[in-house]
PDB file of C-alpha atoms in Angstrom:
ATOM      1  CA  MET A   1     -63.172  29.447 -41.484  1.00 52.00           C
ATOM      2  CA  ASN A   2     -63.676  30.886 -37.724  1.00 52.00           C
ATOM      3  CA  PRO A   3     -61.417  33.753 -37.306  1.00 53.00           C
ATOM      4  CA  ALA A   4     -60.596  32.560 -33.827  1.00 48.00           C
ATOM      5  CA  ASP A   5     -59.186  29.342 -35.123  1.00 53.00           C
ATOM      6  CA  SER A   6     -57.159  30.545 -37.962  1.00 52.00           C
ATOM      7  CA  SER A   7     -55.439  33.005 -35.256  1.00 51.00           C
ATOM      8  CA  HIS A   8     -54.663  29.834 -32.833  1.00 50.00           C
ATOM      9  CA  GLY A   9     -53.206  27.922 -35.914  1.00 52.00           C
ATOM     10  CA  LYS A  10     -50.602  30.902 -36.756  1.00 49.00           C
ATOM     11  CA  ARG A  11     -49.753  30.918 -33.261  1.00 52.00           C
ATOM     12  CA  THR A  12     -49.523  27.185 -32.890  1.00 52.00           C
ATOM     13  CA  LYS A  13     -46.998  27.115 -35.885  1.00 51.00           C
ATOM     14  CA  ARG A  14     -45.114  30.205 -34.596  1.00 51.00           C
ATOM     15  CA  THR A  15     -44.542  28.599 -31.348  1.00 50.00           C
ATOM     16  CA  SER A  16     -43.370  25.400 -32.775  1.00 50.00           C
ATOM     17  CA  ALA A  17     -40.981  27.701 -34.861  1.00 49.00           C
ATOM     18  CA  LEU A  18     -38.979  29.453 -32.349  1.00 49.00           C
ATOM     19  CA  SER A  19     -39.038  26.249 -29.871  1.00 53.00           C
ATOM     20  CA  ALA A  20     -37.239  24.055 -32.415  1.00 58.00           C
ATOM     21  CA  PHE A  21     -33.509  24.035 -32.794  1.00 62.00           C
ATOM     22  CA  THR A  22     -31.749  24.381 -36.146  1.00 80.00           C
ATOM     23  CA  VAL A  23     -28.499  22.595 -36.945  1.00 76.00           C
ATOM     24  CA  ILE A  24     -26.035  25.358 -36.101  1.00 80.00           C
ATOM     25  CA  GLU A  25     -27.756  25.746 -32.942  1.00 76.00           C
ATOM     26  CA  LEU A  26     -27.640  22.520 -31.867  1.00 78.00           C
ATOM     27  CA  ILE A  27     -23.725  22.440 -33.024  1.00 81.00           C
ATOM     28  CA  VAL A  28     -23.479  25.315 -30.498  1.00 78.00           C
ATOM     29  CA  ALA A  29     -24.779  23.945 -27.735  1.00 80.00           C
ATOM     30  CA  VAL A  30     -23.114  20.281 -27.983  1.00 80.00           C
ATOM     31  CA  GLY A  31     -19.691  22.535 -28.469  1.00 79.00           C
ATOM     32  CA  VAL A  32     -20.528  24.687 -25.339  1.00 79.00           C
ATOM     33  CA  ILE A  33     -21.274  21.512 -23.307  1.00 81.00           C
ATOM     34  CA  ALA A  34     -17.689  19.895 -24.637  1.00 78.00           C
ATOM     35  CA  ILE A  35     -15.582  23.046 -23.347  1.00 77.00           C
ATOM     36  CA  LEU A  36     -17.396  23.013 -19.633  1.00 72.00           C
ATOM     37  CA  ALA A  37     -16.679  19.287 -19.778  1.00 67.00           C
ATOM     38  CA  SER A  38     -13.141  20.166 -20.597  1.00 68.00           C
ATOM     39  CA  LEU A  39     -13.102  22.820 -17.953  1.00 65.00           C
ATOM     40  CA  LEU A  40     -13.982  20.671 -15.596  1.00 60.00           C
ATOM     41  CA  LEU A  41     -12.202  17.495 -15.490  1.00 60.00           C
ATOM     42  CA  PRO A  42      -9.406  18.150 -14.644  1.00 59.00           C
ATOM     43  CA  ALA A  43     -10.989  19.521 -11.471  1.00 53.00           C
ATOM     44  CA  VAL A  44     -12.566  16.148 -11.047  1.00 51.00           C
ATOM     45  CA  CYS A  45      -9.251  13.977 -11.458  1.00 57.00           C
ATOM     46  CA  PRO A  46      -7.765  15.352  -8.720  1.00 64.00           C
ATOM     47  CA  THR A  47     -10.206  14.863  -6.293  1.00 74.00           C
ATOM     48  CA  GLN A  48     -10.914  11.404  -7.785  1.00 76.00           C
ATOM     49  CA  ALA A  49      -6.994  10.686  -6.680  1.00 78.00           C
ATOM     50  CA  ALA A  50      -7.663  12.198  -3.578  1.00 81.00           C
ATOM     51  CA  ALA A  51     -10.365   9.766  -2.454  1.00 84.00           C
ATOM     52  CA  ARG A  52      -8.321   6.695  -3.585  1.00 84.00           C
ATOM     53  CA  SER A  53      -5.304   8.126  -1.609  1.00 86.00           C
ATOM     54  CA  ALA A  54      -7.990   8.659   1.090  1.00 88.00           C
ATOM     55  CA  LYS A  55      -9.167   4.865   0.768  1.00 90.00           C
ATOM     56  CA  CYS A  56      -5.606   3.656   0.686  1.00 91.00           C
ATOM     57  CA  LYS A  57      -4.984   5.974   4.271  1.00 92.00           C
ATOM     58  CA  ALA A  58      -8.018   4.377   5.938  1.00 92.00           C
ATOM     59  CA  ASN A  59      -6.905   0.753   4.990  1.00 92.00           C
ATOM     60  CA  LEU A  60      -3.565   1.329   6.467  1.00 94.00           C
ATOM     61  CA  HIS A  61      -5.110   2.664   9.519  1.00 94.00           C
ATOM     62  CA  GLN A  62      -6.865  -0.277   9.813  1.00 94.00           C
ATOM     63  CA  LEU A  63      -3.833  -2.592   9.420  1.00 95.00           C
ATOM     64  CA  GLY A  64      -2.019  -0.328  11.782  1.00 96.00           C
ATOM     65  CA  LEU A  65      -4.837  -1.138  14.359  1.00 96.00           C
ATOM     66  CA  ALA A  66      -4.693  -4.564  13.834  1.00 96.00           C
ATOM     67  CA  LEU A  67      -0.865  -4.304  14.119  1.00 96.00           C
ATOM     68  CA  ARG A  68      -1.215  -3.309  17.482  1.00 96.00           C
ATOM     69  CA  MET A  69      -3.771  -5.604  18.492  1.00 97.00           C
ATOM     70  CA  TYR A  70      -1.252  -8.207  17.322  1.00 96.00           C
ATOM     71  CA  VAL A  71       1.766  -6.640  19.238  1.00 96.00           C
ATOM     72  CA  ASP A  72      -0.691  -6.498  22.142  1.00 96.00           C
ATOM     73  CA  ASP A  73      -1.273  -9.859  21.960  1.00 96.00           C
ATOM     74  CA  PHE A  74       1.640 -11.425  21.497  1.00 93.00           C
ATOM     75  CA  ALA A  75       4.403  -8.821  22.638  1.00 94.00           C
ATOM     76  CA  ILE A  76       6.107  -9.362  19.260  1.00 91.00           C
ATOM     77  CA  TYR A  77       5.893  -7.967  15.720  1.00 93.00           C
ATOM     78  CA  PRO A  78       4.496 -10.219  12.943  1.00 91.00           C
ATOM     79  CA  LEU A  79       7.411 -11.960  11.056  1.00 86.00           C
ATOM     80  CA  LEU A  80       7.653 -10.690   7.348  1.00 83.00           C
ATOM     81  CA  SER A  81       7.627 -14.814   6.429  1.00 79.00           C
ATOM     82  CA  SER A  82       7.712 -17.834   8.405  1.00 77.00           C
ATOM     83  CA  PRO A  83       7.093 -21.677   8.106  1.00 75.00           C
ATOM     84  CA  ILE A  84       3.623 -23.052   9.213  1.00 76.00           C
ATOM     85  CA  ASP A  85       5.567 -25.741  10.965  1.00 73.00           C
ATOM     86  CA  PRO A  86       8.992 -24.248  12.757  1.00 65.00           C
ATOM     87  CA  THR A  87      10.558 -27.792  12.022  1.00 66.00           C
ATOM     88  CA  ARG A  88      10.471 -27.453   8.190  1.00 67.00           C
ATOM     89  CA  SER A  89      12.547 -24.500   7.175  1.00 62.00           C
ATOM     90  CA  THR A  90      11.509 -25.506   3.590  1.00 65.00           C
ATOM     91  CA  GLY A  91       7.709 -24.643   4.455  1.00 67.00           C
ATOM     92  CA  PRO A  92       5.033 -24.290   3.100  1.00 76.00           C
ATOM     93  CA  TRP A  93       5.187 -20.805   4.704  1.00 78.00           C
ATOM     94  CA  LYS A  94       2.877 -17.842   5.796  1.00 83.00           C
ATOM     95  CA  GLU A  95       2.872 -14.244   5.329  1.00 85.00           C
ATOM     96  CA  TRP A  96       2.759 -11.299   7.799  1.00 89.00           C
ATOM     97  CA  PRO A  97      -1.033 -10.570   6.535  1.00 90.00           C
ATOM     98  CA  HIS A  98      -1.915 -13.841   8.008  1.00 90.00           C
ATOM     99  CA  ASP A  99      -1.310 -12.971  11.151  1.00 92.00           C
ATOM    100  CA  LEU A 100      -3.235  -9.591  10.715  1.00 93.00           C
ATOM    101  CA  ALA A 101      -5.860 -10.841   8.800  1.00 93.00           C
ATOM    102  CA  PRO A 102      -7.859 -12.060  11.728  1.00 94.00           C
ATOM    103  CA  TYR A 103      -7.788  -8.769  13.444  1.00 95.00           C
ATOM    104  CA  VAL A 104      -9.119  -7.375  10.176  1.00 93.00           C
ATOM    105  CA  GLN A 105     -12.046 -10.087   9.723  1.00 92.00           C
ATOM    106  CA  VAL A 106     -10.343 -11.777   6.552  1.00 91.00           C
ATOM    107  CA  ALA A 107      -9.994 -15.110   6.005  1.00 90.00           C
ATOM    108  CA  LEU A 108      -6.777 -16.812   6.150  1.00 86.00           C
ATOM    109  CA  ASP A 109      -7.191 -18.212   2.836  1.00 85.00           C
ATOM    110  CA  GLN A 110      -8.045 -14.755   1.646  1.00 86.00           C
ATOM    111  CA  ALA A 111      -5.124 -12.730   3.303  1.00 84.00           C
ATOM    112  CA  LEU A 112      -3.048 -12.452   0.305  1.00 80.00           C
ATOM    113  CA  SER A 113      -5.608 -11.327  -1.815  1.00 80.00           C
ATOM    114  CA  ASP A 114      -8.256  -9.298  -0.132  1.00 84.00           C
ATOM    115  CA  ARG A 115      -8.697  -5.545  -0.548  1.00 84.00           C
ATOM    116  CA  SER A 116      -7.505  -4.505   3.092  1.00 86.00           C
ATOM    117  CA  PHE A 117      -4.226  -5.284   1.938  1.00 86.00           C
ATOM    118  CA  ARG A 118      -3.911  -3.777  -1.487  1.00 83.00           C
ATOM    119  CA  CYS A 119      -3.096  -0.085  -2.365  1.00 84.00           C
ATOM    120  CA  THR A 120      -6.056   1.480  -4.218  1.00 81.00           C
ATOM    121  CA  GLU A 121      -3.977   3.606  -6.386  1.00 78.00           C
ATOM    122  CA  ARG A 122      -2.133   0.338  -7.514  1.00 66.00           C
ATOM    123  CA  GLN A 123      -5.087  -1.410  -8.425  1.00 58.00           C
ATOM    124  CA  ARG A 124      -6.414   1.196 -10.756  1.00 56.00           C
ATOM    125  CA  ALA A 125      -2.748   1.852 -12.253  1.00 52.00           C
ATOM    126  CA  GLN A 126      -2.445  -1.720 -13.002  1.00 51.00           C
ATOM    127  CA  PRO A 127      -5.874  -3.356 -13.653  1.00 46.00           C
ATOM    128  CA  GLY A 128      -4.479  -6.208 -15.428  1.00 46.00           C
ATOM    129  CA  ARG A 129      -1.726  -7.161 -13.191  1.00 45.00           C
ATOM    130  CA  ARG A 130      -1.748 -10.642 -11.456  1.00 41.00           C
ATOM    131  CA  SER A 131      -4.159 -10.526  -8.293  1.00 39.00           C
ATOM    132  CA  LEU A 132      -4.477 -14.338  -7.826  1.00 34.00           C
ATOM    133  CA  THR A 133      -0.996 -16.361  -8.941  1.00 34.00           C
ATOM    134  CA  ASN A 134       2.342 -15.382  -9.256  1.00 36.00           C
ATOM    135  CA  THR A 135       5.406 -16.873 -11.085  1.00 35.00           C
ATOM    136  CA  LYS A 136       6.084 -18.943  -7.999  1.00 38.00           C
ATOM    137  CA  SER A 137       3.488 -21.635  -6.931  1.00 42.00           C
ATOM    138  CA  GLY A 138       0.271 -20.457  -4.359  1.00 43.00           C
ATOM    139  CA  PRO A 139      -1.856 -17.152  -4.151  1.00 45.00           C
ATOM    140  CA  ALA A 140      -0.275 -13.882  -4.859  1.00 45.00           C
ATOM    141  CA  TYR A 141       1.439 -11.603  -2.153  1.00 47.00           C
ATOM    142  CA  ASN A 142       0.168  -8.784  -0.944  1.00 49.00           C
ATOM    143  CA  ASP A 143       0.604  -5.308  -2.783  1.00 79.00           C
ATOM    144  CA  TYR A 144       1.428  -3.419   0.622  1.00 89.00           C
ATOM    145  CA  GLY A 145       5.311  -4.202   1.602  1.00 88.00           C
ATOM    146  CA  TYR A 146       6.293  -5.048   5.200  1.00 90.00           C
ATOM    147  CA  ASN A 147       9.609  -3.373   6.866  1.00 89.00           C
ATOM    148  CA  GLY A 148      11.667  -6.558   6.600  1.00 81.00           C
ATOM    149  CA  ALA A 149      14.979  -4.982   6.135  1.00 77.00           C
ATOM    150  CA  GLY A 150      15.439  -1.868   7.962  1.00 81.00           C
ATOM    151  CA  CYS A 151      17.604   0.657   6.001  1.00 78.00           C
ATOM    152  CA  LYS A 152      20.605  -1.896   6.353  1.00 67.00           C
ATOM    153  CA  ALA A 153      19.697  -5.662   6.841  1.00 54.00           C
ATOM    154  CA  ASP A 154      22.667  -6.913   8.517  1.00 49.00           C
ATOM    155  CA  ALA A 155      23.921  -4.354  10.502  1.00 44.00           C
ATOM    156  CA  ASP A 156      23.636  -6.729  13.501  1.00 50.00           C
ATOM    157  CA  PRO A 157      22.650 -10.320  13.806  1.00 51.00           C
ATOM    158  CA  ASP A 158      19.001  -9.666  14.689  1.00 54.00           C
ATOM    159  CA  GLY A 159      18.867  -7.241  12.063  1.00 69.00           C
ATOM    160  CA  LEU A 160      16.747  -3.809  12.541  1.00 77.00           C
ATOM    161  CA  ARG A 161      13.732  -5.008  10.522  1.00 79.00           C
ATOM    162  CA  LEU A 162      10.116  -5.764  11.928  1.00 82.00           C
ATOM    163  CA  GLY A 163      10.541  -9.385  10.878  1.00 73.00           C
ATOM    164  CA  ASN A 164      12.916 -12.031   9.323  1.00 64.00           C
ATOM    165  CA  PRO A 165      13.713 -11.322   5.436  1.00 51.00           C
ATOM    166  CA  THR A 166      12.503 -14.149   3.535  1.00 44.00           C
ATOM    167  CA  TRP A 167      15.187 -13.923   0.910  1.00 43.00           C
ATOM    168  CA  MET A 168      17.878 -15.120   3.365  1.00 46.00           C
ATOM    169  CA  ASP A 169      19.196 -18.343   2.885  1.00 45.00           C
ATOM    170  CA  PRO A 170      17.573 -20.595   5.575  1.00 46.00           C
ATOM    171  CA  ALA A 171      21.112 -23.175   5.244  1.00 45.00           C
ATOM    172  CA  TRP A 172      22.567 -20.118   6.788  1.00 46.00           C
ATOM    173  CA  SER A 173      24.277 -20.978  10.500  1.00 46.00           C
ATOM    174  CA  ARG A 174      22.633 -17.977  12.299  1.00 48.00           C
ATOM    175  CA  LEU A 175      19.148 -19.273  11.012  1.00 52.00           C
ATOM    176  CA  VAL A 176      19.133 -22.866  11.271  1.00 52.00           C
ATOM    177  CA  SER A 177      19.700 -24.554  15.055  1.00 53.00           C
ATOM    178  CA  ASN A 178      19.239 -28.161  15.586  1.00 54.00           C
ATOM    179  CA  GLY A 179      17.508 -28.355  12.290  1.00 51.00           C
ATOM    180  CA  ARG A 180      15.177 -25.917  13.100  1.00 56.00           C
ATOM    181  CA  LEU A 181      14.841 -22.372  11.444  1.00 58.00           C
ATOM    182  CA  ARG A 182      15.628 -19.891  14.172  1.00 63.00           C
ATOM    183  CA  LEU A 183      12.729 -17.242  13.245  1.00 68.00           C
ATOM    184  CA  ILE A 184      14.241 -14.035  14.019  1.00 71.00           C
ATOM    185  CA  GLU A 185      11.307 -11.886  15.845  1.00 78.00           C
ATOM    186  CA  THR A 186      11.189  -8.300  16.587  1.00 86.00           C
ATOM    187  CA  ARG A 187       9.714  -7.790  20.466  1.00 88.00           C
ATOM    188  CA  GLU A 188       7.974  -4.931  21.196  1.00 93.00           C
ATOM    189  CA  SER A 189      10.428  -3.900  23.408  1.00 92.00           C
ATOM    190  CA  LYS A 190      12.602  -3.454  20.679  1.00 90.00           C
ATOM    191  CA  VAL A 191      10.773  -0.893  18.825  1.00 93.00           C
ATOM    192  CA  LYS A 192      12.827   2.183  19.958  1.00 94.00           C
ATOM    193  CA  GLN A 193      10.310   4.940  18.711  1.00 95.00           C
ATOM    194  CA  PRO A 194       7.139   3.220  17.614  1.00 95.00           C
ATOM    195  CA  ASP A 195       5.556   6.603  16.229  1.00 96.00           C
ATOM    196  CA  ASP A 196       8.559   7.367  14.032  1.00 96.00           C
ATOM    197  CA  MET A 197       9.136   3.487  12.724  1.00 95.00           C
ATOM    198  CA  ILE A 198       8.046   2.755   9.150  1.00 95.00           C
ATOM    199  CA  ALA A 199       5.683  -0.661   9.407  1.00 95.00           C
ATOM    200  CA  ILE A 200       4.178  -0.775   6.187  1.00 94.00           C
ATOM    201  CA  THR A 201       3.822   0.814   3.128  1.00 92.00           C
ATOM    202  CA  CYS A 202       2.570   1.118  -0.535  1.00 88.00           C
ATOM    203  CA  SER A 203       5.022  -0.918  -2.801  1.00 83.00           C
ATOM    204  CA  ASP A 204       5.421  -1.096  -6.701  1.00 76.00           C
ATOM    205  CA  LEU A 205       5.884  -4.917  -6.775  1.00 68.00           C
ATOM    206  CA  PRO A 206       2.606  -7.010  -6.966  1.00 62.00           C
ATOM    207  CA  ASP A 207       4.432  -9.919  -5.772  1.00 53.00           C
ATOM    208  CA  GLN A 208       5.575  -7.872  -3.026  1.00 54.00           C
ATOM    209  CA  ARG A 209       6.481  -8.863   0.804  1.00 69.00           C
ATOM    210  CA  SER A 210       9.205  -6.852   2.196  1.00 79.00           C
ATOM    211  CA  VAL A 211       9.725  -3.307   1.318  1.00 83.00           C
ATOM    212  CA  GLY A 212      12.518  -0.525   2.370  1.00 79.00           C
ATOM    213  CA  PRO A 213      15.636   1.232   1.117  1.00 79.00           C
ATOM    214  CA  ALA A 214      18.285  -1.720   2.226  1.00 75.00           C
ATOM    215  CA  PHE A 215      17.199  -3.103  -1.232  1.00 74.00           C
ATOM    216  CA  ASP A 216      19.297  -1.792  -4.497  1.00 73.00           C
ATOM    217  CA  ALA A 217      16.284  -1.746  -6.711  1.00 73.00           C
ATOM    218  CA  VAL A 218      14.039   1.036  -6.589  1.00 75.00           C
ATOM    219  CA  GLU A 219      11.029  -1.108  -7.275  1.00 74.00           C
ATOM    220  CA  TYR A 220      11.649  -2.296  -3.861  1.00 79.00           C
ATOM    221  CA  TRP A 221      11.282   1.169  -1.853  1.00 84.00           C
ATOM    222  CA  PRO A 222       7.960   3.022  -1.103  1.00 88.00           C
ATOM    223  CA  THR A 223       5.949   3.599  -4.030  1.00 86.00           C
ATOM    224  CA  ARG A 224       5.608   7.303  -6.038  1.00 84.00           C
ATOM    225  CA  SER A 225       1.827   5.893  -7.222  1.00 83.00           C
ATOM    226  CA  HIS A 226       0.397   8.631  -4.934  1.00 86.00           C
ATOM    227  CA  LYS A 227       1.283  11.889  -6.822  1.00 85.00           C
ATOM    228  CA  GLY A 228       5.013  11.097  -6.635  1.00 86.00           C
ATOM    229  CA  GLY A 229       4.575   9.622  -3.346  1.00 90.00           C
ATOM    230  CA  ALA A 230       3.302   6.810  -0.961  1.00 91.00           C
ATOM    231  CA  ASN A 231       1.091   6.472   2.133  1.00 94.00           C
ATOM    232  CA  VAL A 232       2.946   5.083   5.185  1.00 95.00           C
ATOM    233  CA  LEU A 233       1.884   3.254   8.187  1.00 96.00           C
ATOM    234  CA  PHE A 234       3.677   3.421  11.663  1.00 97.00           C
ATOM    235  CA  CYS A 235       4.448   0.724  14.296  1.00 96.00           C
ATOM    236  CA  ASP A 236       2.384   3.410  16.655  1.00 95.00           C
ATOM    237  CA  ALA A 237      -0.915   3.156  13.841  1.00 95.00           C
ATOM    238  CA  HIS A 238      -0.720   6.344  12.364  1.00 96.00           C
ATOM    239  CA  VAL A 239      -0.545   7.225   8.816  1.00 96.00           C
ATOM    240  CA  ASP A 240       1.555   9.921   6.833  1.00 95.00           C
ATOM    241  CA  TYR A 241       2.326  10.987   3.256  1.00 94.00           C
ATOM    242  CA  GLY A 242       5.090  11.984   1.696  1.00 92.00           C
ATOM    243  CA  ASN A 243       6.798  11.884  -1.919  1.00 90.00           C
ATOM    244  CA  GLN A 244       9.210   9.160  -2.372  1.00 87.00           C
ATOM    245  CA  GLY A 245      12.595  10.961  -1.521  1.00 86.00           C
ATOM    246  CA  ARG A 246      11.168  11.757   2.164  1.00 90.00           C
ATOM    247  CA  TRP A 247      11.184   8.120   2.842  1.00 90.00           C
ATOM    248  CA  ILE A 248      14.410   7.513   1.135  1.00 85.00           C
ATOM    249  CA  GLU A 249      16.708  10.279   1.173  1.00 85.00           C
ATOM    250  CA  LYS A 250      20.195  10.242   2.422  1.00 82.00           C
ATOM    251  CA  SER A 251      19.857  11.730   5.924  1.00 86.00           C
ATOM    252  CA  GLN A 252      19.660  10.525   9.351  1.00 87.00           C
ATOM    253  CA  ARG A 253      16.095  11.402   9.688  1.00 89.00           C
ATOM    254  CA  ALA A 254      14.948   9.280   7.035  1.00 88.00           C
ATOM    255  CA  ARG A 255      17.223   6.405   8.038  1.00 87.00           C
ATOM    256  CA  ARG A 256      15.833   6.436  11.591  1.00 90.00           C
ATOM    257  CA  ARG A 257      12.508   5.830  10.571  1.00 92.00           C
ATOM    258  CA  TRP A 258      13.782   2.098   9.253  1.00 90.00           C
ATOM    259  CA  ASN A 259      15.292   0.883  12.306  1.00 89.00           C
ATOM    260  CA  ASN A 260      13.687  -0.877  15.296  1.00 90.00           C
ATOM    261  CA  ASP A 261      16.977   0.860  17.345  1.00 90.00           C
ATOM    262  CA  HIS A 262      15.807   4.084  16.122  1.00 91.00           C
ATOM    263  CA  GLU A 263      19.573   4.796  15.146  1.00 88.00           C
ATOM    264  CA  PRO A 264      20.733   6.462  11.623  1.00 85.00           C
ATOM    265  CA  HIS A 265      22.859   2.980  10.211  1.00 79.00           C
ATOM    266  CA  GLY A 266      24.281   3.275   7.162  1.00 65.00           C
ATOM    267  CA  GLY A 267      22.595   1.628   4.526  1.00 55.00           C
ATOM    268  CA  ALA A 268      21.311   1.545   0.451  1.00 51.00           C
ATOM    269  CA  LEU A 269      19.487   4.867   1.124  1.00 53.00           C
ATOM    270  CA  ARG A 270      20.209   6.181  -2.673  1.00 51.00           C
TER     271      ARG A 270
END
């Protein structure tokens, strides 16, 4: 046998033995990777939540620009809900997303289901929720709630809100005149301080159209899905974040934000 070949064979066997993992070494390596992953995961989760919140804010900002363009065109704010034909108080109805849809390049028949009108955090938290139909008839309502009540819905005949609340009975005399539904529109000039009046916010109801502290049920308040708080769009199109208590606390500042006259009327703020 050639001594050189023998020497080469021994080096090959030695190299193979050194490069191979034992079972124990493999287990140790997997354990180290698992520990590193467990240490990194808590850092990744807040980053993902922040990304979803940023996307939600971007959605709201786009809706804010759409709202401003609508107001510039018509000098009024969109109604919360209204009949397509004003002479038929029983409907069919259109909602405020239908008014804003053309300004965000969304087809009217997609307005109530398009992602532009959905909070990203709620989509993640409730993946199995109804998104196309509700317990009534027709498509589901948007995930963003509209300020349809102010902090006290009936503080004056025309309300403190941005649009008429659809839960009012159309048979009420102040809403029906000569067989026609009297739509309670909020003119641009009526909103005294647009940069401090809430227009749209994340809500906790999948079939939600109106949101605000005038409602007794907490489900109608701004959500807590974004790390205990909600993103809120104001009438001047800027977006702000705050915990739920900030938006519904019993303070004059909180109450003013919900009312078009920017006065702290009493209401159902917890």
